[in-house]
Amino acid sequence: MKTESGMAMTDTPQLVALFTDFGIGSHYLAQVKARLLQMNVTQPVIELCSDAPAFNPRASAYLLASFLPYMPDGTLFICVVDPEVGGGREAVWLKTERFWFVGPDNGLLSQAARHSQQVMAQRIDLPDLPAHAKTFDGRDLFAPAAARICTGSIPKGRVIAPDHLVGADWPENLAEVIYIDAYGNAVTGLAAGNLPKEQVLLVNGHQLPYAETFCSVPKGMVFWYENANGLVEIAANQGSAKASLTLEVGCPVRWADT
Amino acid sequence: MKTESGMAMTDTPQLVALFTDFGIGSHYLAQVKARLLQMNVTQPVIELCSDAPAFNPRASAYLLASFLPYMPDGTLFICVVDPEVGGGREAVWLKTERFWFVGPDNGLLSQAARHSQQVMAQRIDLPDLPAHAKTFDGRDLFAPAAARICTGSIPKGRVIAPDHLVGADWPENLAEVIYIDAYGNAVTGLAAGNLPKEQVLLVNGHQLPYAETFCSVPKGMVFWYENANGLVEIAANQGSAKASLTLEVGCPVRWADT
Amino acid sequence: MKTESGMAMTDTPQLVALFTDFGIGSHYLAQVKARLLQMNVTQPVIELCSDAPAFNPRASAYLLASFLPYMPDGTLFICVVDPEVGGGREAVWLKTERFWFVGPDNGLLSQAARHSQQVMAQRIDLPDLPAHAKTFDGRDLFAPAAARICTGSIPKGRVIAPDHLVGADWPENLAEVIYIDAYGNAVTGLAAGNLPKEQVLLVNGHQLPYAETFCSVPKGMVFWYENANGLVEIAANQGSAKASLTLEVGCPVRWADT
C-alpha cells in the first residue's frame, strides 16, 4: 500500500513543529529548542501542540494527523508522547511526500502514516550520541535526530515496512474524545466528512445535534460541528462543553437512534 | 476627529503580534504561525496575549490598547476575540501612525483606534482565498490578510470611517476588571493617570487603598496601583488578589466615599 | 574562589533565554521580547521557564542552575523572580565562562554562580534609561541591559565580589521540592549524583524508593529518580506524584532510616 523508497532525500525541512505532551510552555520544550539551536538548526521552530493527551499515544495519534493538511510542505515534526521512554520501545523517523516525523514507535505516528501516500520509515540509530538521560529522549535523542535531518545529514538506520509500525492496525476513526481545548471544546477522533449532518450524537447521556458554527445556536447550547481540521468536535456557544457534559479524554461518542 | 487617508502605505511591518483568546500555548496559535510561514512571512511573530477574556471583545479592547505604548513601531497585530465567527460580523484591517491591526469588527479594535491619531480602516475582502473553515478565521482569513500586509501586497477593501467601527461609542475608561494574570492580579479598564492617589476603591465590598508598588505594603495586603501599562490594577503583595477578593473579569470597580 | 576579571568581554550572546515566574505564556514575556526586538536584538529568544516558583528566588535559584549544563555556550539568561521589585534590592549582571545573566540580586543567580568556574559580577547601572514603571524591571531594566550586551555595548557598573551576591552562603543542596511540572512530577534541590541508589526518601510521610525510569515501576507507583538535569525528582509512572503525595513547592525531603 505504501511505497518504501524512491523518494529524493536531498531536500531539507523548512520548519520544525513540536507535538508533545510536555505541558504548555514547559521547560522541556525550551530544552528541546536549545538543543536544536546548539546543533545549528536555523529553521523556525513552533510549538504546534504541547498538551497532547498525556501518556496517551493513541488519542494523540489522531490529533496529530488532523493538523497535517494545514501545515506547510517541508515541516519536520518532533513528536513525543512517550510513557515508555527509557524502556524497550523503538525510536523511528518517517519521511512522507510532504513531511518528516521523528518520535517513538508506540503508535503516535501511525495515523500520520495512514494519511500519507508515500512513507519511508527507519529506526533511529545514533551510536555516536554522548551518554544521556534515560527519561528525556525529546532533548537527547529526537532533537539530535531532527537536527541532523535539518542540517542535511540524514541518520542511517534499519528500514521498516510502514505496516510494521505500532498502530498500523488501529482504526481509521476513533469514536472518542481525544482532546479538550482551552474553551472546553472536545475534539473527537471522528472524521466529520463521513457523518451526515442530520446525525445526532450521544455523549455521556446527552443528545447532540449538528450545527454549522457557534453563533448558529443559542448561547450555552451544546452541539457538534466539523472543526477547522475536519474532525467532529463537541462545543457550546460561548460556553464549555467540557463542563456542561463532564467530558474528558476517552469519553465514547455514539450514534443516537433518532 | 481621525484622518482617514494621506498615509504612506508602502512600508511593511517589522513584527507580528498575536492578541487572542485562543488559550495560552494552544495549537490555534501554532496554526496561525504555520499559515504565516507558509505565506512567506519572515517577520518575527510573538504571542502578545493568548488569554484575553474569552468571548469578550469589550474587555479585550481595553487590554489590547494598554499594550500599545510599549510595542515597537511597525507592529502588525492579529487580533482574535471573536464569538461571532462564521456569523455576520465584518472583518477589518486598520493602519495607524505606528501600527497595523487585523481582526473582527466587533469592538475589539475600538480602543486601539481611539488612542491613535491617524486611523485608516478597510473591510477585509479577499475573494481569491480558497474555501475555508467557518470557525477559524484566525488561520483562514486574518493570517492571510496579515501575510499580504507583511509581504507588501495590501489587500484592497471598502474604506470605513473609523467612527463607524463597532465600539467607537464605548467609554474611554471601563470601571471593571478586564483581565486577571497568573499571579492573581486584576487589571481594570481604568487609566490610572486620571485617578488621585488618595482615592480608595471599592471592589466586591472591599476598600482598597493606593500603593506605589508591591513591597510597599505588608505581605498579603490588597491594594491598587498603576500597572506597568498605565492601568489601575488590583494586587496583593506576594499573594493573589483574585483569591482574596473573589475577583473575576467583569467585577465592577467603584469609588469609595472616604 | 572565583576569579573576578581576566575575561574577554568582546564576544556577544548567541541566544537569549528567559527564566521567570511571569506565568506561562503571559503577556509579560511578550513585552520583554518586544522590548528586545525594539532594541535591535537579533538573537533567538526562548522562554526557558516561565513558571518558576512565584515570589521564591530561593527555590528558583536551584532550578535555574540545574538547566545550565544543557544550555548552549553563549546563552544570556534574563532572570526575573523578583518580589522586591521597586524596593531596595540591587540589579546585577554576571558573566561566567559560558554564560551571561541579568537579574535581581536576591539570590536568584546564586546557584548559577556557585556552579561556574569564573564569575564576573557588576551592578546594573543605566542612568540614561527613560523614566519607567516601578513594577516591571523585566521589560524596563533587565531587557534593556540584556539588549546592550546582545548588541555589544556592555553596560558599565560597579564590580561586585561574587561572594557578596545575595545567596552566596546558601547550601549547595536544598532538600525540598523546588518545582512541580505539568505531569505532577516534583523536582527537588538535591543533586542526585550525591545520593546512593539504595537510599529511600521520606516525603510527606511516604517512603519512596529509587527507580531508574518511569516504566521500571508499576503504573501509578511513586518513586524517586535522577531527572534529566541531574536532580532528585519524585514521580509516578503515568500518574501525578503531586496528587498522590499532596506535594507543593517547599515540602521537605528527608532520608528514611531503612
GROMACS .gro file of N, CA, C and O in nm, chain B residues 15 24 44 46-49 67 70-73 179 181-183 185 212-215 225-229 233 237-239, chain C residues 21-28 30-31 33-35 37-38 54-55 80 83-88 133-136 139-140:
model
  240
  273LEU      N    1   0.721   4.336   1.280
  273LEU     CA    2   0.692   4.239   1.387
  273LEU      C    3   0.544   4.206   1.378
  273LEU      O    4   0.463   4.295   1.351
  282ILE      N    5  -0.352   3.005   2.614
  282ILE     CA    6  -0.206   3.009   2.614
  282ILE      C    7  -0.150   2.880   2.557
  282ILE      O    8  -0.192   2.771   2.596
  302PRO      N    9   0.947   3.842   1.269
  302PRO     CA   10   0.925   3.764   1.391
  302PRO      C   11   0.778   3.773   1.435
  302PRO      O   12   0.710   3.872   1.410
  304ILE      N   13   0.529   3.713   1.770
  304ILE     CA   14   0.521   3.687   1.914
  304ILE      C   15   0.376   3.675   1.958
  304ILE      O   16   0.286   3.733   1.897
  305GLU      N   17   0.357   3.595   2.062
  305GLU     CA   18   0.224   3.577   2.121
  305GLU      C   19   0.209   3.681   2.232
  305GLU      O   20   0.247   3.659   2.345
  306LEU      N   21   0.154   3.795   2.198
  306LEU     CA   22   0.146   3.905   2.293
  306LEU      C   23   0.053   3.870   2.409
  306LEU      O   24   0.086   3.888   2.527
  307CYS      N   25  -0.064   3.821   2.376
  307CYS     CA   26  -0.160   3.781   2.479
  307CYS      C   27  -0.248   3.674   2.418
  307CYS      O   28  -0.307   3.697   2.311
  325PHE      N   29  -0.142   4.783   2.588
  325PHE     CA   30  -0.009   4.736   2.548
  325PHE      C   31   0.059   4.827   2.446
  325PHE      O   32   0.181   4.823   2.430
  328TYR      N   33   0.394   5.039   2.450
  328TYR     CA   34   0.519   4.969   2.476
  328TYR      C   35   0.560   4.877   2.362
  328TYR      O   36   0.656   4.801   2.375
  329MET      N   37   0.487   4.884   2.251
  329MET     CA   38   0.520   4.796   2.139
  329MET      C   39   0.601   4.873   2.036
  329MET      O   40   0.586   4.993   2.019
  330PRO      N   41   0.687   4.801   1.963
  330PRO     CA   42   0.771   4.868   1.864
  330PRO      C   43   0.688   4.927   1.750
  330PRO      O   44   0.586   4.871   1.711
  331ASP      N   45   0.734   5.039   1.699
  331ASP     CA   46   0.676   5.093   1.575
  331ASP      C   47   0.678   4.984   1.469
  331ASP      O   48   0.774   4.908   1.459
  437TYR      N   49  -0.909   4.171   3.318
  437TYR     CA   50  -0.811   4.064   3.298
  437TYR      C   51  -0.752   4.027   3.433
  437TYR      O   52  -0.731   4.114   3.517
  439ASP      N   53  -0.415   3.809   3.585
  439ASP     CA   54  -0.292   3.743   3.540
  439ASP      C   55  -0.260   3.621   3.625
  439ASP      O   56  -0.336   3.582   3.714
  440ALA      N   57  -0.146   3.559   3.596
  440ALA     CA   58  -0.111   3.433   3.662
  440ALA      C   59  -0.083   3.449   3.811
  440ALA      O   60  -0.091   3.352   3.886
  441TYR      N   61  -0.046   3.567   3.854
  441TYR     CA   62  -0.024   3.592   3.997
  441TYR      C   63  -0.156   3.613   4.072
  441TYR      O   64  -0.158   3.616   4.195
  443ASN      N   65  -0.329   3.901   4.000
  443ASN     CA   66  -0.350   4.046   3.991
  443ASN      C   67  -0.463   4.075   3.892
  443ASN      O   68  -0.472   4.011   3.787
  470GLU      N   69   0.238   5.238   4.583
  470GLU     CA   70   0.320   5.257   4.463
  470GLU      C   71   0.365   5.124   4.404
  470GLU      O   72   0.369   5.107   4.283
  471THR      N   73   0.398   5.030   4.490
  471THR     CA   74   0.446   4.901   4.441
  471THR      C   75   0.420   4.794   4.547
  471THR      O   76   0.379   4.824   4.659
  472PHE      N   77   0.445   4.670   4.508
  472PHE     CA   78   0.410   4.555   4.590
  472PHE      C   79   0.474   4.561   4.728
  472PHE      O   80   0.407   4.547   4.831
  473CYS      N   81   0.605   4.582   4.731
  473CYS     CA   82   0.676   4.567   4.857
  473CYS      C   83   0.659   4.690   4.946
  473CYS      O   84   0.720   4.696   5.054
  483TYR      N   85  -0.271   4.992   4.231
  483TYR     CA   86  -0.153   5.067   4.187
  483TYR      C   87  -0.164   5.091   4.038
  483TYR      O   88  -0.252   5.035   3.970
  484GLU      N   89  -0.078   5.174   3.987
  484GLU     CA   90  -0.070   5.196   3.842
  484GLU      C   91   0.020   5.091   3.782
  484GLU      O   92   0.139   5.087   3.812
  485ASN      N   93  -0.037   5.004   3.701
  485ASN     CA   94   0.046   4.896   3.649
  485ASN      C   95   0.140   4.946   3.540
  485ASN      O   96   0.137   5.064   3.501
  486ALA      N   97   0.224   4.856   3.494
  486ALA     CA   98   0.333   4.896   3.404
  486ALA      C   99   0.282   4.939   3.268
  486ALA      O  100   0.358   4.991   3.186
  487ASN      N  101   0.152   4.919   3.240
  487ASN     CA  102   0.092   4.968   3.116
  487ASN      C  103  -0.001   5.086   3.139
  487ASN      O  104  -0.076   5.126   3.049
  491GLU      N  105  -0.461   4.862   3.863
  491GLU     CA  106  -0.455   4.717   3.882
  491GLU      C  107  -0.470   4.687   4.031
  491GLU      O  108  -0.418   4.759   4.115
  495ASN      N  109   0.045   4.191   4.782
  495ASN     CA  110   0.189   4.167   4.792
  495ASN      C  111   0.214   4.019   4.818
  495ASN      O  112   0.171   3.966   4.921
  496GLN      N  113   0.281   3.953   4.723
  496GLN     CA  114   0.312   3.811   4.734
  496GLN      C  115   0.189   3.726   4.764
  496GLN      O  116   0.195   3.629   4.839
  497GLY      N  117   0.078   3.766   4.705
  497GLY     CA  118  -0.044   3.688   4.721
  497GLY      C  119  -0.132   3.709   4.600
  497GLY      O  120  -0.094   3.776   4.504
  537ASP      N  121   0.909   3.396   3.677
  537ASP     CA  122   0.783   3.348   3.736
  537ASP      C  123   0.664   3.428   3.680
  537ASP      O  124   0.560   3.439   3.745
  538PHE      N  125   0.679   3.478   3.558
  538PHE     CA  126   0.576   3.563   3.497
  538PHE      C  127   0.446   3.488   3.468
  538PHE      O  128   0.342   3.550   3.447
  539GLY      N  129   0.454   3.357   3.464
  539GLY     CA  130   0.339   3.276   3.423
  539GLY      C  131   0.357   3.234   3.278
  539GLY      O  132   0.393   3.315   3.192
  540ILE      N  133   0.330   3.108   3.253
  540ILE     CA  134   0.348   3.054   3.117
  540ILE      C  135   0.264   3.131   3.018
  540ILE      O  136   0.145   3.155   3.041
  541GLY      N  137   0.327   3.170   2.908
  541GLY     CA  138   0.255   3.238   2.800
  541GLY      C  139   0.203   3.376   2.836
  541GLY      O  140   0.119   3.432   2.764
  542SER      N  141   0.253   3.435   2.944
  542SER     CA  142   0.197   3.562   2.989
  542SER      C  143   0.241   3.677   2.898
  542SER      O  144   0.344   3.670   2.830
  543HIS      N  145   0.162   3.783   2.900
  543HIS     CA  146   0.197   3.900   2.818
  543HIS      C  147   0.322   3.969   2.871
  543HIS      O  148   0.385   4.047   2.799
  544TYR      N  149   0.361   3.940   2.994
  544TYR     CA  150   0.486   3.997   3.045
  544TYR      C  151   0.604   3.945   2.962
  544TYR      O  152   0.696   4.020   2.930
  546ALA      N  153   0.590   3.847   2.654
  546ALA     CA  154   0.583   3.910   2.522
  546ALA      C  155   0.634   4.053   2.527
  546ALA      O  156   0.700   4.100   2.433
  547GLN      N  157   0.606   4.123   2.634
  547GLN     CA  158   0.652   4.261   2.643
  547GLN      C  159   0.805   4.267   2.654
  547GLN      O  160   0.868   4.358   2.600
  549LYS      N  161   1.006   4.043   2.518
  549LYS     CA  162   1.053   4.012   2.382
  549LYS      C  163   1.038   4.133   2.290
  549LYS      O  164   1.126   4.160   2.207
  550ALA      N  165   0.926   4.201   2.303
  550ALA     CA  166   0.903   4.318   2.218
  550ALA      C  167   1.008   4.425   2.245
  550ALA      O  168   1.061   4.488   2.153
  551ARG      N  169   1.043   4.442   2.371
  551ARG     CA  170   1.146   4.540   2.405
  551ARG      C  171   1.281   4.500   2.346
  551ARG      O  172   1.356   4.584   2.294
  553LEU      N  173   1.333   4.323   2.077
  553LEU     CA  174   1.328   4.349   1.933
  553LEU      C  175   1.341   4.498   1.904
  553LEU      O  176   1.409   4.540   1.810
  554GLN      N  177   1.274   4.577   1.986
  554GLN     CA  178   1.278   4.722   1.971
  554GLN      C  179   1.421   4.774   1.985
  554GLN      O  180   1.457   4.875   1.926
  570ALA      N  181   0.671   3.112   4.215
  570ALA     CA  182   0.638   3.254   4.224
  570ALA      C  183   0.685   3.314   4.356
  570ALA      O  184   0.667   3.254   4.463
  571PHE      N  185   0.744   3.431   4.349
  571PHE     CA  186   0.790   3.507   4.467
  571PHE      C  187   0.899   3.430   4.544
  571PHE      O  188   0.923   3.460   4.660
  596VAL      N  189   1.400   3.666   3.619
  596VAL     CA  190   1.315   3.753   3.699
  596VAL      C  191   1.222   3.671   3.789
  596VAL      O  192   1.121   3.618   3.743
  599PRO      N  193   1.014   3.942   4.398
  599PRO     CA  194   0.906   4.001   4.478
  599PRO      C  195   0.937   4.141   4.530
  599PRO      O  196   0.845   4.215   4.564
  600GLU      N  197   1.064   4.179   4.535
  600GLU     CA  198   1.102   4.310   4.589
  600GLU      C  199   1.117   4.416   4.480
  600GLU      O  200   1.175   4.522   4.504
  601VAL      N  201   1.066   4.387   4.359
  601VAL     CA  202   1.079   4.486   4.251
  601VAL      C  203   1.023   4.621   4.296
  601VAL      O  204   0.918   4.627   4.361
  602GLY      N  205   1.094   4.726   4.264
  602GLY     CA  206   1.051   4.859   4.304
  602GLY      C  207   1.098   4.898   4.443
  602GLY      O  208   1.085   5.013   4.483
  603GLY      N  209   1.154   4.802   4.518
  603GLY     CA  210   1.208   4.830   4.651
  603GLY      C  211   1.359   4.850   4.642
  603GLY      O  212   1.411   4.893   4.539
  604GLY      N  213   1.429   4.811   4.747
  604GLY     CA  214   1.570   4.848   4.755
  604GLY      C  215   1.668   4.748   4.696
  604GLY      O  216   1.787   4.776   4.690
  649ALA      N  217   0.825   5.223   3.463
  649ALA     CA  218   0.736   5.170   3.566
  649ALA      C  219   0.816   5.114   3.684
  649ALA      O  220   0.929   5.069   3.668
  650LYS      N  221   0.754   5.120   3.802
  650LYS     CA  222   0.818   5.071   3.925
  650LYS      C  223   0.813   4.919   3.936
  650LYS      O  224   0.877   4.860   4.023
  651THR      N  225   0.728   4.854   3.859
  651THR     CA  226   0.695   4.715   3.887
  651THR      C  227   0.727   4.619   3.774
  651THR      O  228   0.685   4.504   3.777
  652PHE      N  229   0.799   4.665   3.672
  652PHE     CA  230   0.824   4.576   3.559
  652PHE      C  231   0.968   4.592   3.510
  652PHE      O  232   0.993   4.629   3.396
  655ARG      N  233   1.087   4.424   3.174
  655ARG     CA  234   1.075   4.499   3.049
  655ARG      C  235   1.162   4.624   3.048
  655ARG      O  236   1.223   4.659   2.946
  656ASP      N  237   1.167   4.692   3.163
  656ASP     CA  238   1.218   4.830   3.164
  656ASP      C  239   1.363   4.842   3.209
  656ASP      O  240   1.424   4.948   3.189
   0.00000   0.00000   0.00000
